[in-house]
Amino acid sequence: MRIWRFTYFSLLFGFFLSSVPELTGSAELSVAVELGTTIRINSSLQTNCKVCIKQGTQQLCQSAVVLKSTTLLDFSCSLPENVFTVQIIRDNVFNIEPKEHNALQKFNRTFIWNLKPTATQILHLNFSRTGLRQIHPTDSCPDKHVYMLTVENVNIGRFCQNGTIRQIDVRKDGKLSLEVSGGRTLDAKVIGVSLGRLVNSLANIHVVLPERSSTQDFFTPNAFPESAETMWYFTVPQAYYTDVRILDYTVPTCLQPENIPTMKYTWQGKDPLVKLMNVSQPSVEPGNFNLSIQNCKMSVPQPPSQALMVHFQISAIKRSKGQCEGDLPEKQAVQIRVMKKDPKSTCVLKLDSVIMDTITIASGNHFVLNSFDCNKDEIELTVNQTIECKEWKDCASTPFPLIFNYEQQCIPGVLKTIIWHLHGPQNSAVELQSPAGDLRHCLPEDKCNSIILLNVSHVNSSITLGQFCPRGTIEKIQIRESKIAITASVRSFNDRNLATKPFLTYSYTQAISEDYIFTVAPKMDNPTVLATPAWPSGMKPSSTVSWIVNLEPQFKSNLMFRNVSQPKCKEVHTNIAVQTIRSQKTLYSTKKDVKIKDLLVPESFYLNMTNCKSPTGAFRAVVEITQQNGTNKLLPIILSIVGVVLVIIIAVGIWIVLRKKKKNKAPPVSVYNPSEHAFLPGLHGFPKTPEEEDPHTYAYIDETLVYSHLLEEKEEYKKASTNENDPPLTNPPLPARNNESLITKNKALTDNELYGYVKGQSTTSDTPKSLEEEGLGNLSVTAKSSQKS
């Protein structure tokens, strides 16, 4: 138990000794004091440690001493540096040269230079060798060297070395101090002092910003006197731009509210710019400038917490600058919006010295647009152009190109969106066409495989008709509205010349019966997708849309209703109708609560949709049209094969019939002989009767021989004619008359009768008869007579 008590008291006594300065023992120092220098040694703690000075045979010990000459000091404690602080004071109006006192190096010491300018001059303190950086009143410096400046008992600020402050001007009595921590070697740098002309401000602080990106903090004097002023002079390197930000501030209650403290900026060649504390300060400003802050006259003394205090920051950065200056002609009715894509980017836009993330330039205004560190892709341009045509005489029916003449090429950025507002005459309709090709209705869920996406909407109601892409099947869009807006959104608009090419052509016509009319020409390669206006929203109540679908000849189309939403109507129901154009035949018309079916339309057609007056729900539809060839490709092949087979069958049948006839016929054959000599081919020795001896008598005529002989020897029959003045034959005649047989038994044909038939005339009539009228009828009679015989 005794051992534990001894150990406990030993530890407690050791802790007590480590917690307080060592007061036991003594220390003796010899301090050398230069002429004009005063050294004050003060105790910073309430201790029994004293500093003693021998005066003759006596020794005077006290807690503080003032030394003006070399003195031997005796401290009653072994570590006096933990108890005492040292002030080394000099009156100085020339260059300031801090000097170390080696005997006092272990002490926390403060070098103080009293500043006493004349009544008509100020002192310039030149810190070009050391450079100062202002810090917060409670902060310290890394090298344990802290400068402080006081003027008229007002603390101008605390500073560290190696900063951008090169000079401070002081108009009245003040002092400059340098605090150095104990054990630190004094970093002795000369501070130049010179006289200058008197100024009104409490202090002038000159700052030279480095040629690199930098940020500096500055503070107004602590306990800022009323009506006092402090000025900062900033020197900015070439091609560097400064930004000013207020990080913290307090404003006192002024006797006159209109005199509230402000930030007053002055650039060379420009009018002063005054800013309140609670607004944005100048940014991205080139060139040197001055900043002054002046306190107001206060109604009542303010406590320190409510006194004027401003903590502001100056940033400087080297920037690349672009400038565009010009005018937008008023007649164009154009508005250009220049906008940063990312507000956090380093890109800076300024319009007439005002920094904005979005800048609007309107027609009729002169503008100066500056851009700093802005890449082309960081800025987007949106153009709004209004095109009016109020009188019909000024609105020709010919299409107008929809283009934008981009004259201000110096404006930075990428042209992203162009919006045209078309204002036509009252009760007019607008027709839209694409000169570069037809359009395609691009649904929200679809992708537009083009750099341009067109959006058509109403100006008054802001109802969107739809989005459209190039390379489609819509040839024309007609809108029963005199005011519409067309927006061209460009996905990749690196070529500004593209804006000069017409996106669409527009024209004004008389009002149409439907709200919208689309003229469509489907293609074979891809299905055509059509959607009701404002898809996926519903159509307006009582609105009508029509599609004129033109198909190529011999083509048909498959009409598919992919997505149809029917509302509930109080009175007249919605209607979807399909009617052919050429035959005017209604192929389809919906009825209430009837499921819509797909159709196969054989020709060009109309597709009409009408919404009811007061729908509950949305009326919308998506239709797909697929064009198909109207004829079967196998049908011509099949018909050709069938035709060839029929020809072969007919030829074989004729050949069999003719062959059978030849077997049944008598072998003698008599033909007409123009030489007037009868003969029997192949039977020259056959005995002749008196009747047969008559050269003008014919016993038998074979129709095949008669026809072939007459056709082949037409010229010979002409020569055998007794009348050479008769007209020549034009068509081969037939040698038989109506109701007569080719086999004559009792009455023979004479030469004159036969000749009359040869010339196309009968012996009993003077009227010419054609081959069909005379010969074909005789052929049928001859065939019947032959069968009877």
JSON list of C-alpha atoms in Angstrom, two decimals, residues 336-478:
[
{"chain": "A", "resi": 336, "resn": "ILE", "atom": "CA", "xyz": [-29.73, 34.68, -81.90]},
{"chain": "A", "resi": 337, "resn": "ARG", "atom": "CA", "xyz": [-29.24, 33.00, -78.53]},
{"chain": "A", "resi": 338, "resn": "VAL", "atom": "CA", "xyz": [-25.67, 32.07, -77.57]},
{"chain": "A", "resi": 339, "resn": "MET", "atom": "CA", "xyz": [-25.56, 29.58, -74.70]},
{"chain": "A", "resi": 340, "resn": "LYS", "atom": "CA", "xyz": [-22.89, 27.65, -72.83]},
{"chain": "A", "resi": 341, "resn": "LYS", "atom": "CA", "xyz": [-23.59, 23.93, -72.83]},
{"chain": "A", "resi": 342, "resn": "ASP", "atom": "CA", "xyz": [-21.96, 23.44, -69.42]},
{"chain": "A", "resi": 343, "resn": "PRO", "atom": "CA", "xyz": [-22.31, 26.34, -66.94]},
{"chain": "A", "resi": 344, "resn": "LYS", "atom": "CA", "xyz": [-19.34, 24.97, -64.97]},
{"chain": "A", "resi": 345, "resn": "SER", "atom": "CA", "xyz": [-16.89, 25.12, -67.89]},
{"chain": "A", "resi": 346, "resn": "THR", "atom": "CA", "xyz": [-14.06, 27.66, -68.00]},
{"chain": "A", "resi": 347, "resn": "CYS", "atom": "CA", "xyz": [-15.60, 29.20, -71.10]},
{"chain": "A", "resi": 348, "resn": "VAL", "atom": "CA", "xyz": [-16.74, 32.77, -70.47]},
{"chain": "A", "resi": 349, "resn": "LEU", "atom": "CA", "xyz": [-19.21, 34.78, -72.54]},
{"chain": "A", "resi": 350, "resn": "LYS", "atom": "CA", "xyz": [-19.54, 38.53, -72.20]},
{"chain": "A", "resi": 351, "resn": "LEU", "atom": "CA", "xyz": [-21.99, 40.82, -73.90]},
{"chain": "A", "resi": 352, "resn": "ASP", "atom": "CA", "xyz": [-21.11, 44.50, -73.53]},
{"chain": "A", "resi": 353, "resn": "SER", "atom": "CA", "xyz": [-18.88, 43.76, -70.48]},
{"chain": "A", "resi": 354, "resn": "VAL", "atom": "CA", "xyz": [-21.54, 41.68, -68.74]},
{"chain": "A", "resi": 355, "resn": "ILE", "atom": "CA", "xyz": [-20.81, 37.98, -68.18]},
{"chain": "A", "resi": 356, "resn": "MET", "atom": "CA", "xyz": [-23.70, 35.64, -68.89]},
{"chain": "A", "resi": 357, "resn": "ASP", "atom": "CA", "xyz": [-24.10, 31.95, -69.53]},
{"chain": "A", "resi": 358, "resn": "THR", "atom": "CA", "xyz": [-26.82, 32.73, -72.08]},
{"chain": "A", "resi": 359, "resn": "ILE", "atom": "CA", "xyz": [-26.63, 35.77, -74.33]},
{"chain": "A", "resi": 360, "resn": "THR", "atom": "CA", "xyz": [-29.45, 36.96, -76.60]},
{"chain": "A", "resi": 361, "resn": "ILE", "atom": "CA", "xyz": [-28.74, 39.15, -79.62]},
{"chain": "A", "resi": 362, "resn": "ALA", "atom": "CA", "xyz": [-31.79, 40.75, -81.26]},
{"chain": "A", "resi": 363, "resn": "SER", "atom": "CA", "xyz": [-32.29, 42.43, -84.62]},
{"chain": "A", "resi": 364, "resn": "GLY", "atom": "CA", "xyz": [-31.73, 46.16, -84.71]},
{"chain": "A", "resi": 365, "resn": "ASN", "atom": "CA", "xyz": [-29.16, 46.12, -81.88]},
{"chain": "A", "resi": 366, "resn": "HIS", "atom": "CA", "xyz": [-25.44, 46.73, -81.96]},
{"chain": "A", "resi": 367, "resn": "PHE", "atom": "CA", "xyz": [-23.53, 44.15, -79.96]},
{"chain": "A", "resi": 368, "resn": "VAL", "atom": "CA", "xyz": [-20.01, 43.39, -78.75]},
{"chain": "A", "resi": 369, "resn": "LEU", "atom": "CA", "xyz": [-19.65, 39.72, -77.87]},
{"chain": "A", "resi": 370, "resn": "ASN", "atom": "CA", "xyz": [-16.46, 38.49, -76.20]},
{"chain": "A", "resi": 371, "resn": "SER", "atom": "CA", "xyz": [-15.62, 34.87, -75.58]},
{"chain": "A", "resi": 372, "resn": "PHE", "atom": "CA", "xyz": [-12.76, 33.57, -73.45]},
{"chain": "A", "resi": 373, "resn": "ASP", "atom": "CA", "xyz": [-11.32, 30.06, -73.46]},
{"chain": "A", "resi": 374, "resn": "CYS", "atom": "CA", "xyz": [-14.33, 28.82, -75.40]},
{"chain": "A", "resi": 375, "resn": "ASN", "atom": "CA", "xyz": [-14.09, 25.89, -77.76]},
{"chain": "A", "resi": 376, "resn": "LYS", "atom": "CA", "xyz": [-16.53, 25.80, -80.62]},
{"chain": "A", "resi": 377, "resn": "ASP", "atom": "CA", "xyz": [-18.32, 22.73, -79.25]},
{"chain": "A", "resi": 378, "resn": "GLU", "atom": "CA", "xyz": [-18.87, 24.37, -75.85]},
{"chain": "A", "resi": 379, "resn": "ILE", "atom": "CA", "xyz": [-21.34, 26.91, -77.22]},
{"chain": "A", "resi": 380, "resn": "GLU", "atom": "CA", "xyz": [-24.71, 26.31, -78.86]},
{"chain": "A", "resi": 381, "resn": "LEU", "atom": "CA", "xyz": [-26.53, 28.78, -81.07]},
{"chain": "A", "resi": 382, "resn": "THR", "atom": "CA", "xyz": [-30.31, 28.96, -81.35]},
{"chain": "A", "resi": 383, "resn": "VAL", "atom": "CA", "xyz": [-31.81, 31.17, -84.04]},
{"chain": "A", "resi": 384, "resn": "ASN", "atom": "CA", "xyz": [-35.39, 32.46, -84.03]},
{"chain": "A", "resi": 385, "resn": "GLN", "atom": "CA", "xyz": [-36.63, 34.06, -87.22]},
{"chain": "A", "resi": 386, "resn": "THR", "atom": "CA", "xyz": [-40.12, 35.43, -87.88]},
{"chain": "A", "resi": 387, "resn": "ILE", "atom": "CA", "xyz": [-41.36, 35.53, -91.48]},
{"chain": "A", "resi": 388, "resn": "GLU", "atom": "CA", "xyz": [-44.58, 37.47, -91.99]},
{"chain": "A", "resi": 389, "resn": "CYS", "atom": "CA", "xyz": [-46.79, 37.76, -95.04]},
{"chain": "A", "resi": 390, "resn": "LYS", "atom": "CA", "xyz": [-50.00, 39.57, -94.12]},
{"chain": "A", "resi": 391, "resn": "GLU", "atom": "CA", "xyz": [-51.42, 40.41, -97.57]},
{"chain": "A", "resi": 392, "resn": "TRP", "atom": "CA", "xyz": [-52.35, 37.87, -100.23]},
{"chain": "A", "resi": 393, "resn": "LYS", "atom": "CA", "xyz": [-50.76, 40.01, -102.92]},
{"chain": "A", "resi": 394, "resn": "ASP", "atom": "CA", "xyz": [-47.41, 39.57, -101.18]},
{"chain": "A", "resi": 395, "resn": "CYS", "atom": "CA", "xyz": [-47.88, 35.83, -100.69]},
{"chain": "A", "resi": 396, "resn": "ALA", "atom": "CA", "xyz": [-47.45, 34.26, -104.08]},
{"chain": "A", "resi": 397, "resn": "SER", "atom": "CA", "xyz": [-48.51, 30.65, -104.42]},
{"chain": "A", "resi": 398, "resn": "THR", "atom": "CA", "xyz": [-44.99, 29.70, -105.46]},
{"chain": "A", "resi": 399, "resn": "PRO", "atom": "CA", "xyz": [-43.01, 27.97, -102.70]},
{"chain": "A", "resi": 400, "resn": "PHE", "atom": "CA", "xyz": [-40.51, 30.00, -100.71]},
{"chain": "A", "resi": 401, "resn": "PRO", "atom": "CA", "xyz": [-37.29, 28.36, -99.51]},
{"chain": "A", "resi": 402, "resn": "LEU", "atom": "CA", "xyz": [-36.92, 28.07, -95.75]},
{"chain": "A", "resi": 403, "resn": "ILE", "atom": "CA", "xyz": [-33.30, 29.06, -95.10]},
{"chain": "A", "resi": 404, "resn": "PHE", "atom": "CA", "xyz": [-31.27, 31.19, -92.69]},
{"chain": "A", "resi": 405, "resn": "ASN", "atom": "CA", "xyz": [-28.67, 33.60, -94.05]},
{"chain": "A", "resi": 406, "resn": "TYR", "atom": "CA", "xyz": [-26.03, 33.43, -91.31]},
{"chain": "A", "resi": 407, "resn": "GLU", "atom": "CA", "xyz": [-24.23, 36.73, -91.82]},
{"chain": "A", "resi": 408, "resn": "GLN", "atom": "CA", "xyz": [-22.59, 37.06, -88.38]},
{"chain": "A", "resi": 409, "resn": "GLN", "atom": "CA", "xyz": [-19.96, 34.39, -88.91]},
{"chain": "A", "resi": 410, "resn": "CYS", "atom": "CA", "xyz": [-17.82, 35.70, -86.04]},
{"chain": "A", "resi": 411, "resn": "ILE", "atom": "CA", "xyz": [-20.31, 34.60, -83.37]},
{"chain": "A", "resi": 412, "resn": "PRO", "atom": "CA", "xyz": [-18.71, 31.55, -81.73]},
{"chain": "A", "resi": 413, "resn": "GLY", "atom": "CA", "xyz": [-20.43, 28.24, -81.29]},
{"chain": "A", "resi": 414, "resn": "VAL", "atom": "CA", "xyz": [-22.25, 25.49, -83.15]},
{"chain": "A", "resi": 415, "resn": "LEU", "atom": "CA", "xyz": [-25.57, 26.29, -84.80]},
{"chain": "A", "resi": 416, "resn": "LYS", "atom": "CA", "xyz": [-27.86, 23.79, -83.10]},
{"chain": "A", "resi": 417, "resn": "THR", "atom": "CA", "xyz": [-31.45, 24.91, -83.58]},
{"chain": "A", "resi": 418, "resn": "ILE", "atom": "CA", "xyz": [-33.27, 27.15, -86.04]},
{"chain": "A", "resi": 419, "resn": "ILE", "atom": "CA", "xyz": [-36.88, 28.11, -85.40]},
{"chain": "A", "resi": 420, "resn": "TRP", "atom": "CA", "xyz": [-38.96, 29.74, -88.12]},
{"chain": "A", "resi": 421, "resn": "HIS", "atom": "CA", "xyz": [-42.24, 31.41, -87.18]},
{"chain": "A", "resi": 422, "resn": "LEU", "atom": "CA", "xyz": [-44.41, 31.61, -90.31]},
{"chain": "A", "resi": 423, "resn": "HIS", "atom": "CA", "xyz": [-47.23, 34.15, -90.15]},
{"chain": "A", "resi": 424, "resn": "GLY", "atom": "CA", "xyz": [-49.50, 34.06, -93.20]},
{"chain": "A", "resi": 425, "resn": "PRO", "atom": "CA", "xyz": [-52.70, 35.86, -94.16]},
{"chain": "A", "resi": 426, "resn": "GLN", "atom": "CA", "xyz": [-55.85, 35.22, -92.19]},
{"chain": "A", "resi": 427, "resn": "ASN", "atom": "CA", "xyz": [-57.88, 32.12, -93.11]},
{"chain": "A", "resi": 428, "resn": "SER", "atom": "CA", "xyz": [-54.96, 30.69, -95.05]},
{"chain": "A", "resi": 429, "resn": "ALA", "atom": "CA", "xyz": [-53.33, 27.29, -95.07]},
{"chain": "A", "resi": 430, "resn": "VAL", "atom": "CA", "xyz": [-49.64, 26.43, -95.20]},
{"chain": "A", "resi": 431, "resn": "GLU", "atom": "CA", "xyz": [-48.13, 23.88, -97.54]},
{"chain": "A", "resi": 432, "resn": "LEU", "atom": "CA", "xyz": [-44.76, 22.35, -96.68]},
{"chain": "A", "resi": 433, "resn": "GLN", "atom": "CA", "xyz": [-42.53, 20.36, -99.02]},
{"chain": "A", "resi": 434, "resn": "SER", "atom": "CA", "xyz": [-38.96, 19.15, -98.87]},
{"chain": "A", "resi": 435, "resn": "PRO", "atom": "CA", "xyz": [-36.86, 20.08, -101.91]},
{"chain": "A", "resi": 436, "resn": "ALA", "atom": "CA", "xyz": [-34.16, 17.59, -100.92]},
{"chain": "A", "resi": 437, "resn": "GLY", "atom": "CA", "xyz": [-36.57, 14.62, -100.85]},
{"chain": "A", "resi": 438, "resn": "ASP", "atom": "CA", "xyz": [-39.71, 13.44, -99.14]},
{"chain": "A", "resi": 439, "resn": "LEU", "atom": "CA", "xyz": [-40.20, 13.43, -95.37]},
{"chain": "A", "resi": 440, "resn": "ARG", "atom": "CA", "xyz": [-40.70, 10.65, -92.88]},
{"chain": "A", "resi": 441, "resn": "HIS", "atom": "CA", "xyz": [-42.89, 10.86, -89.78]},
{"chain": "A", "resi": 442, "resn": "CYS", "atom": "CA", "xyz": [-40.43, 10.17, -86.96]},
{"chain": "A", "resi": 443, "resn": "LEU", "atom": "CA", "xyz": [-42.13, 8.86, -83.85]},
{"chain": "A", "resi": 444, "resn": "PRO", "atom": "CA", "xyz": [-40.58, 9.65, -80.45]},
{"chain": "A", "resi": 445, "resn": "GLU", "atom": "CA", "xyz": [-39.40, 6.08, -80.00]},
{"chain": "A", "resi": 446, "resn": "ASP", "atom": "CA", "xyz": [-37.81, 6.00, -83.47]},
{"chain": "A", "resi": 447, "resn": "LYS", "atom": "CA", "xyz": [-34.36, 7.21, -84.42]},
{"chain": "A", "resi": 448, "resn": "CYS", "atom": "CA", "xyz": [-33.86, 9.82, -87.09]},
{"chain": "A", "resi": 449, "resn": "ASN", "atom": "CA", "xyz": [-30.92, 8.63, -89.18]},
{"chain": "A", "resi": 450, "resn": "SER", "atom": "CA", "xyz": [-30.15, 12.16, -90.29]},
{"chain": "A", "resi": 451, "resn": "ILE", "atom": "CA", "xyz": [-28.40, 15.21, -88.92]},
{"chain": "A", "resi": 452, "resn": "ILE", "atom": "CA", "xyz": [-31.64, 17.20, -89.15]},
{"chain": "A", "resi": 453, "resn": "LEU", "atom": "CA", "xyz": [-34.90, 16.67, -87.24]},
{"chain": "A", "resi": 454, "resn": "LEU", "atom": "CA", "xyz": [-37.84, 18.91, -88.14]},
{"chain": "A", "resi": 455, "resn": "ASN", "atom": "CA", "xyz": [-40.62, 19.73, -85.69]},
{"chain": "A", "resi": 456, "resn": "VAL", "atom": "CA", "xyz": [-43.84, 21.35, -86.90]},
{"chain": "A", "resi": 457, "resn": "SER", "atom": "CA", "xyz": [-46.15, 22.98, -84.37]},
{"chain": "A", "resi": 458, "resn": "HIS", "atom": "CA", "xyz": [-48.88, 25.58, -84.02]},
{"chain": "A", "resi": 459, "resn": "VAL", "atom": "CA", "xyz": [-47.81, 28.98, -82.74]},
{"chain": "A", "resi": 460, "resn": "ASN", "atom": "CA", "xyz": [-51.01, 29.93, -80.93]},
{"chain": "A", "resi": 461, "resn": "SER", "atom": "CA", "xyz": [-51.81, 26.64, -79.22]},
{"chain": "A", "resi": 462, "resn": "SER", "atom": "CA", "xyz": [-48.25, 25.21, -79.04]},
{"chain": "A", "resi": 463, "resn": "ILE", "atom": "CA", "xyz": [-49.66, 21.90, -80.30]},
{"chain": "A", "resi": 464, "resn": "THR", "atom": "CA", "xyz": [-47.03, 19.83, -82.04]},
{"chain": "A", "resi": 465, "resn": "LEU", "atom": "CA", "xyz": [-48.01, 18.32, -85.34]},
{"chain": "A", "resi": 466, "resn": "GLY", "atom": "CA", "xyz": [-45.11, 15.90, -85.34]},
{"chain": "A", "resi": 467, "resn": "GLN", "atom": "CA", "xyz": [-41.43, 15.33, -85.95]},
{"chain": "A", "resi": 468, "resn": "PHE", "atom": "CA", "xyz": [-40.14, 14.59, -89.43]},
{"chain": "A", "resi": 469, "resn": "CYS", "atom": "CA", "xyz": [-36.91, 13.33, -90.94]},
{"chain": "A", "resi": 470, "resn": "PRO", "atom": "CA", "xyz": [-35.63, 13.49, -94.52]},
{"chain": "A", "resi": 471, "resn": "ARG", "atom": "CA", "xyz": [-35.73, 10.56, -96.94]},
{"chain": "A", "resi": 472, "resn": "GLY", "atom": "CA", "xyz": [-39.29, 9.42, -96.39]},
{"chain": "A", "resi": 473, "resn": "THR", "atom": "CA", "xyz": [-42.52, 9.06, -98.36]},
{"chain": "A", "resi": 474, "resn": "ILE", "atom": "CA", "xyz": [-44.46, 12.21, -97.35]},
{"chain": "A", "resi": 475, "resn": "GLU", "atom": "CA", "xyz": [-44.44, 14.52, -100.36]},
{"chain": "A", "resi": 476, "resn": "LYS", "atom": "CA", "xyz": [-46.53, 17.37, -98.98]},
{"chain": "A", "resi": 477, "resn": "ILE", "atom": "CA", "xyz": [-48.00, 18.57, -95.68]},
{"chain": "A", "resi": 478, "resn": "GLN", "atom": "CA", "xyz": [-50.99, 20.92, -95.65]}
]
